[in-house]
Amino acid sequence: KNIRQDFYWNRNRSTLSIRLRYNKKTNLNNQYLEGGQRFDYTENSVRIKGKLLKKMSAQLDAMRKLEIKKYQIAGRSDKDILTREIAVDLSYRPQQRIEIAARTKWLNSENRASYPIKVDLFSVSPRINYSFRRKGKLRAEVEFNHVKVVPENAILPYEMASGYHGGTNVRWLASFDYNVSRYIRASVSWNGRYEAYLKKPIYTLRAEMRAYF
């Protein structure tokens, strides 16, 4: 069962708009492999978008969500995760084809089940986008974040920190797409990550050429 309701004020105005959201999900899974699971999710959030200057815009997101998972067999740990999150995104366009932006996020999450865990996450993500008129796009983004975990050596459920581990983490992405001709498109991407528990960064480099007939 899923119930979602959005309330808007000035929805189509770029100067200032507000969105309030209520989202409720309930799921009962009785499959044998899962051992029986009940999942409840409740989200309350607000989004405020507007222009600070002629060429600068901002977006503020504030959210509170509660995720509860209860299992019917032994050996599976129940989860009762309360998360509060605030994110601010600033975007500056000196020209229509160029965007220079940054996103800052603070997250506090607490697992209130039988084995309590607390998490504080702070991240900064600068990015740049450049569009080649009718030809392609260049994009680069990097995220720096620090995750504080209490107790320090606890194993984090994925839901508490979006899959991040405790300590300092870095993720990056760079991509380039270009229309060589009407029927040929080339793309190159480089993405990777470095986390506190890794001895060296892990990254992937991909190049692709497509022809359309």
Coordinates of C-alpha atoms in Angstrom, one line a residue:
K1 CA 0.0 0.0 0.0
N2 CA 1.3 3.4 -0.9
I3 CA -0.2 6.8 -0.2
R4 CA 1.5 10.0 -1.5
Q5 CA 0.2 13.5 -1.4
D6 CA 1.9 16.7 -2.6
F7 CA 0.8 20.2 -1.9
Y8 CA 2.2 23.0 -4.0
W9 CA 2.4 26.8 -3.8
N10 CA 3.5 28.7 -6.9
R11 CA 4.4 25.4 -8.6
N12 CA 5.3 26.8 -12.0
R13 CA 7.0 30.0 -10.8
S14 CA 10.8 30.2 -10.9
T15 CA 11.0 33.1 -8.5
L16 CA 9.7 31.1 -5.5
S17 CA 7.8 27.8 -5.1
I18 CA 7.1 25.5 -2.2
R19 CA 6.3 21.8 -2.2
L20 CA 5.0 19.8 0.9
R21 CA 5.1 16.0 0.6
Y22 CA 3.6 13.2 2.7
N23 CA 4.5 9.7 1.7
K24 CA 3.4 6.5 3.4
K25 CA 4.3 2.9 2.3
T26 CA 3.4 -0.4 3.9
N27 CA 4.5 -3.8 2.6
L28 CA 4.0 -7.3 3.9
N29 CA 6.3 -10.0 2.5
N30 CA 5.7 -13.6 3.4
Q31 CA 8.1 -15.2 1.1
Y32 CA 10.0 -18.1 2.6
L33 CA 13.5 -16.9 1.6
E34 CA 12.9 -13.5 3.3
G35 CA 11.6 -15.2 6.4
G36 CA 8.6 -12.9 6.5
Q37 CA 9.0 -9.2 6.7
R38 CA 6.8 -6.2 7.4
F39 CA 8.0 -2.8 6.1
D40 CA 6.6 0.6 7.0
Y41 CA 7.9 3.9 5.6
T42 CA 6.8 7.4 6.4
E43 CA 8.2 10.5 4.9
N44 CA 7.4 14.2 5.6
S45 CA 9.3 16.7 3.5
V46 CA 9.4 20.3 2.3
R47 CA 11.1 21.7 -0.8
I48 CA 11.6 25.5 -1.4
K49 CA 13.0 26.7 -4.8
G50 CA 13.7 30.2 -5.8
K51 CA 16.0 32.7 -7.4
L52 CA 18.5 34.7 -5.3
L53 CA 19.8 36.7 -8.1
K54 CA 19.1 36.9 -11.9
K55 CA 21.7 34.2 -12.6
M56 CA 21.6 32.4 -9.3
S57 CA 19.0 30.0 -8.0
A58 CA 18.7 27.9 -4.8
Q59 CA 16.8 24.9 -3.5
L60 CA 16.3 23.8 0.1
D61 CA 15.1 20.3 1.0
A62 CA 14.2 19.3 4.5
M63 CA 13.0 15.8 5.3
R64 CA 12.1 13.5 8.1
K65 CA 11.6 9.8 7.4
L66 CA 10.9 6.7 9.5
E67 CA 11.7 3.2 8.2
I68 CA 10.7 0.1 10.2
K69 CA 11.5 -3.4 9.2
K70 CA 10.4 -6.3 11.3
Y71 CA 11.2 -10.0 10.6
Q72 CA 9.4 -13.1 11.7
I73 CA 12.4 -15.4 12.1
A74 CA 15.5 -15.4 14.3
G75 CA 18.8 -14.3 12.9
R76 CA 17.5 -11.2 11.1
S77 CA 17.9 -7.8 12.9
D78 CA 14.8 -5.6 13.0
K79 CA 15.3 -1.9 12.0
D80 CA 13.7 1.2 13.3
I81 CA 15.5 4.0 11.6
L82 CA 14.6 7.7 12.1
T83 CA 16.4 10.1 9.7
R84 CA 16.5 13.9 9.5
E85 CA 18.1 15.5 6.5
I86 CA 18.6 19.1 5.3
A87 CA 20.2 19.9 1.9
V88 CA 20.9 23.2 0.1
D89 CA 21.7 23.4 -3.6
L90 CA 23.1 26.6 -5.1
S91 CA 23.3 27.0 -8.9
Y92 CA 25.0 29.9 -10.8
R93 CA 24.6 30.3 -14.6
P94 CA 26.9 33.1 -16.0
Q95 CA 25.7 31.9 -19.4
Q96 CA 22.9 29.6 -20.5
R97 CA 25.3 26.8 -21.5
I98 CA 27.3 26.9 -18.2
E99 CA 26.2 25.9 -14.8
I100 CA 28.5 26.1 -11.7
A101 CA 26.8 24.6 -8.6
A102 CA 27.3 23.0 -5.2
R103 CA 25.1 20.9 -2.9
T104 CA 25.6 20.8 0.9
K105 CA 23.9 18.1 3.0
W106 CA 23.6 17.3 6.7
L107 CA 22.0 14.0 7.8
N108 CA 21.3 12.6 11.2
S109 CA 20.1 9.0 11.4
E110 CA 19.4 6.7 14.4
N111 CA 18.6 3.0 14.5
R112 CA 16.4 2.6 17.5
A113 CA 16.1 -1.2 17.3
S114 CA 17.7 -3.8 19.6
Y115 CA 21.3 -2.6 18.7
P116 CA 21.2 1.2 18.7
I117 CA 23.4 3.1 16.1
K118 CA 23.7 6.8 15.5
V119 CA 25.1 8.5 12.4
D120 CA 25.9 12.1 11.5
L121 CA 26.8 12.8 7.8
F122 CA 28.0 16.1 6.3
S123 CA 28.8 16.4 2.6
V124 CA 29.7 19.0 0.0
S125 CA 29.3 18.3 -3.7
P126 CA 30.6 20.9 -6.2
R127 CA 29.7 20.3 -9.9
I128 CA 30.0 22.0 -13.3
N129 CA 28.0 21.4 -16.5
Y130 CA 28.8 22.8 -19.9
S131 CA 26.6 22.4 -23.0
F132 CA 27.8 22.4 -26.6
R133 CA 25.0 23.9 -28.6
R134 CA 23.2 21.0 -30.4
K135 CA 26.4 19.0 -30.0
G136 CA 26.8 17.5 -26.6
K137 CA 27.5 18.1 -22.9
L138 CA 30.4 18.0 -20.4
R139 CA 29.7 17.3 -16.8
A140 CA 32.0 16.9 -13.7
E141 CA 31.0 16.4 -10.1
V142 CA 32.8 15.4 -6.9
E143 CA 31.4 14.6 -3.4
F144 CA 33.3 14.9 -0.2
N145 CA 31.6 13.7 2.9
H146 CA 32.4 12.7 6.5
V147 CA 30.4 10.1 8.4
K148 CA 30.5 9.9 12.2
V149 CA 29.2 6.6 13.6
V150 CA 28.4 5.8 17.3
P151 CA 29.5 3.2 18.3
E152 CA 32.5 3.7 16.1
N153 CA 32.9 0.1 14.8
A154 CA 29.2 -0.6 14.1
I155 CA 28.2 -2.1 10.8
L156 CA 25.8 0.5 9.2
P157 CA 22.6 -0.6 7.5
Y158 CA 22.5 0.8 4.0
E159 CA 19.5 3.0 4.8
M160 CA 21.4 5.1 7.4
A161 CA 24.1 6.6 5.3
S162 CA 23.2 5.7 1.6
G163 CA 25.8 2.9 1.7
Y164 CA 28.7 5.0 3.0
H165 CA 31.0 3.7 5.7
G166 CA 32.3 5.7 8.7
G167 CA 35.1 8.2 8.1
T168 CA 35.9 10.4 5.1
N169 CA 34.6 9.4 1.7
V170 CA 35.1 10.8 -1.8
R171 CA 33.1 10.0 -4.9
W172 CA 33.5 11.6 -8.4
L173 CA 32.0 11.5 -11.8
A174 CA 33.1 13.1 -15.1
S175 CA 31.3 12.5 -18.4
F176 CA 31.5 13.9 -22.0
D177 CA 28.9 13.3 -24.7
Y178 CA 29.4 14.6 -28.2
N179 CA 27.5 14.3 -31.5
V180 CA 30.4 13.8 -34.0
S181 CA 27.9 13.9 -36.8
R182 CA 24.2 13.4 -37.4
Y183 CA 24.5 9.6 -37.1
I184 CA 27.5 9.2 -34.8
R185 CA 27.6 9.9 -31.0
A186 CA 30.7 9.5 -28.8
S187 CA 30.8 9.4 -25.0
V188 CA 33.5 9.1 -22.3
S189 CA 32.8 8.7 -18.6
W190 CA 35.1 8.3 -15.5
N191 CA 33.6 7.6 -12.1
G192 CA 35.1 6.3 -8.9
R193 CA 35.2 6.4 -5.1
Y194 CA 37.6 6.4 -2.2
E195 CA 36.4 5.4 1.3
A196 CA 38.2 5.3 4.6
Y197 CA 38.4 1.5 4.7
L198 CA 39.9 1.2 1.1
K199 CA 43.6 1.1 0.5
K200 CA 43.3 2.8 -2.8
P201 CA 40.6 4.4 -5.0
I202 CA 38.3 2.3 -7.1
Y203 CA 37.3 3.8 -10.5
T204 CA 35.9 2.9 -13.8
L205 CA 36.7 4.5 -17.2
R206 CA 34.4 3.9 -20.1
A207 CA 34.5 5.1 -23.8
E208 CA 31.7 4.4 -26.3
M209 CA 31.0 5.2 -29.9
R210 CA 27.5 4.7 -31.4
A211 CA 26.4 4.9 -35.0
Y212 CA 22.7 5.2 -36.1
F213 CA 21.5 4.0 -39.4

